[in-house]
Amino acid sequence: MEKGHVGEWALQAITADMETDEESRDTITTRTEDNVRGPVVQRVAGKKKIQERPLADYLDHENKEVVLHHIRDFISVNTSAIHQALPFYVLKELGLVAGMHTAKEYSMGLTLQFTDLPSLKSESAIRQSVGFLRTAKHVIKDGKDQMAPLIESDENRELFQKLAQAISNIPGTGTMAIAEK
């Protein structure tokens, strides 16, 4: 590097390295023949990319609009990221989601679904809160200060039960009883 400029040789070296990386990546993901199993697809290590879809795409319910209406009302009134993460666990408990496995999918789905909602927290804040709800903290549970997952606090249990009851009363949800937590 001379006087703040990258030399031609450095650019050629970087370009050659990038081409080598692309070639090796191509060979990793190609199909190969295996005498025992037949065609085999080799997979690249790493995390699977999440699907960026609105929450409605994940709902497994015949009245999706009504479920979304209840969730919208809930997150409009309950404006903390912790409370906006609660519907993730409600939907999981009621078995109303298909293909949504991670907090990232939920938080992305929620932000894509309710783009016009000014009280909605950021995707990142909601995603972190989904995990935070399962973290043991000093909470008021059964009227006493004790260590328990945040989702089991009296306040969060009450909100969880209200939303779960509202959604389970929607025709088509089934006769699922909401267990007291």
PDB file of C-alpha atoms in Angstrom, residues 2-175:
ATOM      1  CA  GLU A   2       1.547   3.262  -1.089  1.00  0.00           C
ATOM      2  CA  LYS A   3       0.248   6.666   0.015  1.00  0.00           C
ATOM      3  CA  GLY A   4      -3.169   5.296   0.961  1.00  0.00           C
ATOM      4  CA  HIS A   5      -3.731   3.356  -2.283  1.00  0.00           C
ATOM      5  CA  VAL A   6      -4.005  -0.409  -2.646  1.00  0.00           C
ATOM      6  CA  GLY A   7      -1.473  -1.784  -5.079  1.00  0.00           C
ATOM      7  CA  GLU A   8      -2.527  -3.727  -8.179  1.00  0.00           C
ATOM      8  CA  TRP A   9      -0.918  -6.906  -6.797  1.00  0.00           C
ATOM      9  CA  ALA A  10      -3.072  -6.682  -3.632  1.00  0.00           C
ATOM     10  CA  LEU A  11      -6.282  -6.363  -5.647  1.00  0.00           C
ATOM     11  CA  GLN A  12      -5.317  -9.371  -7.761  1.00  0.00           C
ATOM     12  CA  ALA A  13      -4.586 -11.441  -4.647  1.00  0.00           C
ATOM     13  CA  ILE A  14      -7.927 -10.553  -3.058  1.00  0.00           C
ATOM     14  CA  THR A  15      -9.805 -11.258  -6.299  1.00  0.00           C
ATOM     15  CA  ALA A  16      -8.068 -14.632  -6.645  1.00  0.00           C
ATOM     16  CA  ASP A  17      -8.965 -15.529  -3.028  1.00  0.00           C
ATOM     17  CA  MET A  18     -12.615 -14.622  -3.608  1.00  0.00           C
ATOM     18  CA  GLU A  19     -12.773 -16.745  -6.764  1.00  0.00           C
ATOM     19  CA  THR A  20     -11.232 -19.685  -4.900  1.00  0.00           C
ATOM     20  CA  ASP A  21     -13.793 -19.276  -2.094  1.00  0.00           C
ATOM     21  CA  GLU A  22     -16.683 -19.268  -4.587  1.00  0.00           C
ATOM     22  CA  GLU A  23     -15.350 -22.361  -6.352  1.00  0.00           C
ATOM     23  CA  SER A  24     -14.960 -24.268  -3.084  1.00  0.00           C
ATOM     24  CA  ARG A  25     -18.435 -23.181  -1.952  1.00  0.00           C
ATOM     25  CA  ASP A  26     -19.876 -24.476  -5.231  1.00  0.00           C
ATOM     26  CA  THR A  27     -18.247 -27.870  -4.733  1.00  0.00           C
ATOM     27  CA  ILE A  28     -19.588 -28.126  -1.199  1.00  0.00           C
ATOM     28  CA  THR A  29     -23.230 -27.733  -2.264  1.00  0.00           C
ATOM     29  CA  THR A  30     -23.195 -29.892  -5.387  1.00  0.00           C
ATOM     30  CA  ARG A  31     -24.849 -33.267  -5.709  1.00  0.00           C
ATOM     31  CA  THR A  32     -22.615 -36.285  -5.472  1.00  0.00           C
ATOM     32  CA  GLU A  33     -23.173 -39.938  -6.194  1.00  0.00           C
ATOM     33  CA  ASP A  34     -22.791 -42.433  -3.410  1.00  0.00           C
ATOM     34  CA  ASN A  35     -22.646 -46.143  -4.280  1.00  0.00           C
ATOM     35  CA  VAL A  36     -24.667 -47.064  -1.205  1.00  0.00           C
ATOM     36  CA  ARG A  37     -27.274 -44.306  -0.974  1.00  0.00           C
ATOM     37  CA  GLY A  38     -27.494 -42.912  -4.511  1.00  0.00           C
ATOM     38  CA  PRO A  39     -27.556 -39.132  -5.044  1.00  0.00           C
ATOM     39  CA  VAL A  40     -26.561 -37.191  -1.922  1.00  0.00           C
ATOM     40  CA  VAL A  41     -26.739 -33.438  -1.380  1.00  0.00           C
ATOM     41  CA  GLN A  42     -23.886 -32.168   0.723  1.00  0.00           C
ATOM     42  CA  ARG A  43     -24.880 -29.400   3.099  1.00  0.00           C
ATOM     43  CA  VAL A  44     -22.987 -26.316   4.061  1.00  0.00           C
ATOM     44  CA  ALA A  45     -22.474 -25.909   7.793  1.00  0.00           C
ATOM     45  CA  GLY A  46     -24.101 -22.973   9.517  1.00  0.00           C
ATOM     46  CA  LYS A  47     -27.449 -21.659  10.621  1.00  0.00           C
ATOM     47  CA  LYS A  48     -30.475 -22.061   8.415  1.00  0.00           C
ATOM     48  CA  LYS A  49     -31.777 -18.713   7.199  1.00  0.00           C
ATOM     49  CA  ILE A  50     -35.115 -17.860   8.759  1.00  0.00           C
ATOM     50  CA  GLN A  51     -38.145 -17.188   6.667  1.00  0.00           C
ATOM     51  CA  GLU A  52     -39.227 -13.556   6.655  1.00  0.00           C
ATOM     52  CA  ARG A  53     -43.007 -13.861   6.517  1.00  0.00           C
ATOM     53  CA  PRO A  54     -45.879 -12.037   8.205  1.00  0.00           C
ATOM     54  CA  LEU A  55     -47.361 -13.692  11.280  1.00  0.00           C
ATOM     55  CA  ALA A  56     -50.522 -14.652   9.347  1.00  0.00           C
ATOM     56  CA  ASP A  57     -48.465 -17.041   7.204  1.00  0.00           C
ATOM     57  CA  TYR A  58     -47.527 -19.052  10.297  1.00  0.00           C
ATOM     58  CA  LEU A  59     -51.013 -19.283  11.804  1.00  0.00           C
ATOM     59  CA  ASP A  60     -52.715 -22.649  11.635  1.00  0.00           C
ATOM     60  CA  HIS A  61     -56.284 -21.523  12.287  1.00  0.00           C
ATOM     61  CA  GLU A  62     -59.374 -21.177  10.118  1.00  0.00           C
ATOM     62  CA  ASN A  63     -60.103 -17.673  11.517  1.00  0.00           C
ATOM     63  CA  LYS A  64     -56.651 -16.117  11.123  1.00  0.00           C
ATOM     64  CA  GLU A  65     -58.040 -12.584  10.888  1.00  0.00           C
ATOM     65  CA  VAL A  66     -59.772 -12.875  14.262  1.00  0.00           C
ATOM     66  CA  VAL A  67     -56.642 -14.315  15.914  1.00  0.00           C
ATOM     67  CA  LEU A  68     -54.583 -11.474  14.440  1.00  0.00           C
ATOM     68  CA  HIS A  69     -57.173  -8.960  15.664  1.00  0.00           C
ATOM     69  CA  HIS A  70     -56.791 -10.256  19.253  1.00  0.00           C
ATOM     70  CA  ILE A  71     -52.992 -10.151  18.997  1.00  0.00           C
ATOM     71  CA  ARG A  72     -53.114  -6.630  17.547  1.00  0.00           C
ATOM     72  CA  ASP A  73     -55.377  -5.440  20.373  1.00  0.00           C
ATOM     73  CA  PHE A  74     -53.097  -7.107  22.930  1.00  0.00           C
ATOM     74  CA  ILE A  75     -49.854  -5.560  21.664  1.00  0.00           C
ATOM     75  CA  SER A  76     -51.539  -2.159  21.198  1.00  0.00           C
ATOM     76  CA  VAL A  77     -52.422  -2.019  24.884  1.00  0.00           C
ATOM     77  CA  ASN A  78     -49.350  -3.840  26.218  1.00  0.00           C
ATOM     78  CA  THR A  79     -46.536  -1.763  24.799  1.00  0.00           C
ATOM     79  CA  SER A  80     -43.452  -3.234  26.487  1.00  0.00           C
ATOM     80  CA  ALA A  81     -41.307  -5.615  24.442  1.00  0.00           C
ATOM     81  CA  ILE A  82     -41.741  -8.272  27.154  1.00  0.00           C
ATOM     82  CA  HIS A  83     -45.521  -8.132  26.841  1.00  0.00           C
ATOM     83  CA  GLN A  84     -45.363  -8.052  23.037  1.00  0.00           C
ATOM     84  CA  ALA A  85     -43.344 -11.289  23.212  1.00  0.00           C
ATOM     85  CA  LEU A  86     -46.065 -13.112  25.197  1.00  0.00           C
ATOM     86  CA  PRO A  87     -48.206 -13.985  22.125  1.00  0.00           C
ATOM     87  CA  PHE A  88     -45.315 -16.200  20.933  1.00  0.00           C
ATOM     88  CA  TYR A  89     -45.861 -18.506  23.909  1.00  0.00           C
ATOM     89  CA  VAL A  90     -49.666 -18.243  23.722  1.00  0.00           C
ATOM     90  CA  LEU A  91     -49.676 -19.317  20.064  1.00  0.00           C
ATOM     91  CA  LYS A  92     -47.239 -22.151  20.815  1.00  0.00           C
ATOM     92  CA  GLU A  93     -49.262 -23.363  23.810  1.00  0.00           C
ATOM     93  CA  LEU A  94     -52.500 -23.361  21.805  1.00  0.00           C
ATOM     94  CA  GLY A  95     -50.800 -25.133  18.899  1.00  0.00           C
ATOM     95  CA  LEU A  96     -51.772 -22.416  16.434  1.00  0.00           C
ATOM     96  CA  VAL A  97     -48.464 -21.975  14.625  1.00  0.00           C
ATOM     97  CA  ALA A  98     -46.964 -24.097  11.899  1.00  0.00           C
ATOM     98  CA  GLY A  99     -43.373 -23.680  10.808  1.00  0.00           C
ATOM     99  CA  MET A 100     -42.509 -20.984  13.349  1.00  0.00           C
ATOM    100  CA  HIS A 101     -39.782 -22.397  15.558  1.00  0.00           C
ATOM    101  CA  THR A 102     -37.647 -19.461  16.633  1.00  0.00           C
ATOM    102  CA  ALA A 103     -38.019 -16.135  18.371  1.00  0.00           C
ATOM    103  CA  LYS A 104     -36.533 -14.499  15.275  1.00  0.00           C
ATOM    104  CA  GLU A 105     -39.331 -15.886  13.079  1.00  0.00           C
ATOM    105  CA  TYR A 106     -41.952 -14.641  15.551  1.00  0.00           C
ATOM    106  CA  SER A 107     -40.462 -11.175  15.970  1.00  0.00           C
ATOM    107  CA  MET A 108     -39.952 -10.764  12.225  1.00  0.00           C
ATOM    108  CA  GLY A 109     -43.483 -12.051  11.543  1.00  0.00           C
ATOM    109  CA  LEU A 110     -44.961  -9.657  14.087  1.00  0.00           C
ATOM    110  CA  THR A 111     -43.149  -6.612  12.701  1.00  0.00           C
ATOM    111  CA  LEU A 112     -44.074  -7.543   9.121  1.00  0.00           C
ATOM    112  CA  GLN A 113     -47.715  -8.162  10.099  1.00  0.00           C
ATOM    113  CA  PHE A 114     -48.272  -4.923  12.013  1.00  0.00           C
ATOM    114  CA  THR A 115     -46.161  -2.377  10.135  1.00  0.00           C
ATOM    115  CA  ASP A 116     -48.704   0.388  10.835  1.00  0.00           C
ATOM    116  CA  LEU A 117     -48.735  -0.058  14.618  1.00  0.00           C
ATOM    117  CA  PRO A 118     -46.777   2.797  16.252  1.00  0.00           C
ATOM    118  CA  SER A 119     -46.613   1.107  19.683  1.00  0.00           C
ATOM    119  CA  LEU A 120     -44.899  -2.002  18.278  1.00  0.00           C
ATOM    120  CA  LYS A 121     -41.355  -2.419  19.571  1.00  0.00           C
ATOM    121  CA  SER A 122     -38.454  -3.241  17.258  1.00  0.00           C
ATOM    122  CA  GLU A 123     -37.921  -6.736  15.875  1.00  0.00           C
ATOM    123  CA  SER A 124     -34.717  -7.014  17.884  1.00  0.00           C
ATOM    124  CA  ALA A 125     -36.328  -5.968  21.178  1.00  0.00           C
ATOM    125  CA  ILE A 126     -39.196  -8.436  20.741  1.00  0.00           C
ATOM    126  CA  ARG A 127     -36.837 -11.271  19.761  1.00  0.00           C
ATOM    127  CA  GLN A 128     -34.674 -10.694  22.832  1.00  0.00           C
ATOM    128  CA  SER A 129     -37.764 -10.505  25.034  1.00  0.00           C
ATOM    129  CA  VAL A 130     -38.998 -13.913  23.853  1.00  0.00           C
ATOM    130  CA  GLY A 131     -35.833 -15.428  25.325  1.00  0.00           C
ATOM    131  CA  PHE A 132     -35.864 -13.129  28.335  1.00  0.00           C
ATOM    132  CA  LEU A 133     -39.317 -14.423  29.356  1.00  0.00           C
ATOM    133  CA  ARG A 134     -37.762 -17.855  30.030  1.00  0.00           C
ATOM    134  CA  THR A 135     -34.890 -16.399  32.089  1.00  0.00           C
ATOM    135  CA  ALA A 136     -35.045 -16.784  35.870  1.00  0.00           C
ATOM    136  CA  LYS A 137     -35.390 -13.424  37.601  1.00  0.00           C
ATOM    137  CA  HIS A 138     -36.654 -12.072  40.896  1.00  0.00           C
ATOM    138  CA  VAL A 139     -40.369 -11.863  40.183  1.00  0.00           C
ATOM    139  CA  ILE A 140     -43.586 -11.643  42.127  1.00  0.00           C
ATOM    140  CA  LYS A 141     -45.080 -15.119  41.818  1.00  0.00           C
ATOM    141  CA  ASP A 142     -48.048 -16.207  43.901  1.00  0.00           C
ATOM    142  CA  GLY A 143     -47.782 -12.893  45.735  1.00  0.00           C
ATOM    143  CA  LYS A 144     -44.185 -13.539  46.876  1.00  0.00           C
ATOM    144  CA  ASP A 145     -40.842 -12.263  45.600  1.00  0.00           C
ATOM    145  CA  GLN A 146     -38.960 -15.311  44.327  1.00  0.00           C
ATOM    146  CA  MET A 147     -36.686 -16.591  41.570  1.00  0.00           C
ATOM    147  CA  ALA A 148     -38.690 -17.865  38.602  1.00  0.00           C
ATOM    148  CA  PRO A 149     -38.839 -17.468  34.838  1.00  0.00           C
ATOM    149  CA  LEU A 150     -40.195 -14.021  34.004  1.00  0.00           C
ATOM    150  CA  ILE A 151     -43.124 -15.573  32.134  1.00  0.00           C
ATOM    151  CA  GLU A 152     -44.313 -17.054  35.457  1.00  0.00           C
ATOM    152  CA  SER A 153     -44.633 -13.700  37.228  1.00  0.00           C
ATOM    153  CA  ASP A 154     -48.146 -12.887  38.408  1.00  0.00           C
ATOM    154  CA  GLU A 155     -48.452 -10.008  35.923  1.00  0.00           C
ATOM    155  CA  ASN A 156     -47.260 -12.017  32.909  1.00  0.00           C
ATOM    156  CA  ARG A 157     -49.332 -15.070  33.864  1.00  0.00           C
ATOM    157  CA  GLU A 158     -52.449 -12.923  34.027  1.00  0.00           C
ATOM    158  CA  LEU A 159     -51.762 -11.337  30.617  1.00  0.00           C
ATOM    159  CA  PHE A 160     -50.922 -14.750  29.140  1.00  0.00           C
ATOM    160  CA  GLN A 161     -54.191 -16.220  30.442  1.00  0.00           C
ATOM    161  CA  LYS A 162     -56.289 -13.307  29.141  1.00  0.00           C
ATOM    162  CA  LEU A 163     -54.865 -13.559  25.625  1.00  0.00           C
ATOM    163  CA  ALA A 164     -54.978 -17.358  25.606  1.00  0.00           C
ATOM    164  CA  GLN A 165     -58.611 -17.322  26.748  1.00  0.00           C
ATOM    165  CA  ALA A 166     -59.603 -14.716  24.155  1.00  0.00           C
ATOM    166  CA  ILE A 167     -57.990 -16.707  21.339  1.00  0.00           C
ATOM    167  CA  SER A 168     -59.302 -20.064  22.542  1.00  0.00           C
ATOM    168  CA  ASN A 169     -62.858 -18.643  22.508  1.00  0.00           C
ATOM    169  CA  ILE A 170     -62.599 -18.018  18.752  1.00  0.00           C
ATOM    170  CA  PRO A 171     -64.663 -20.558  16.793  1.00  0.00           C
ATOM    171  CA  GLY A 172     -62.353 -23.084  15.185  1.00  0.00           C
ATOM    172  CA  THR A 173     -59.755 -23.045  17.953  1.00  0.00           C
ATOM    173  CA  GLY A 174     -61.057 -26.288  19.389  1.00  0.00           C
ATOM    174  CA  THR A 175     -62.066 -27.185  22.889  1.00  0.00           C
TER     175      THR A 175
END
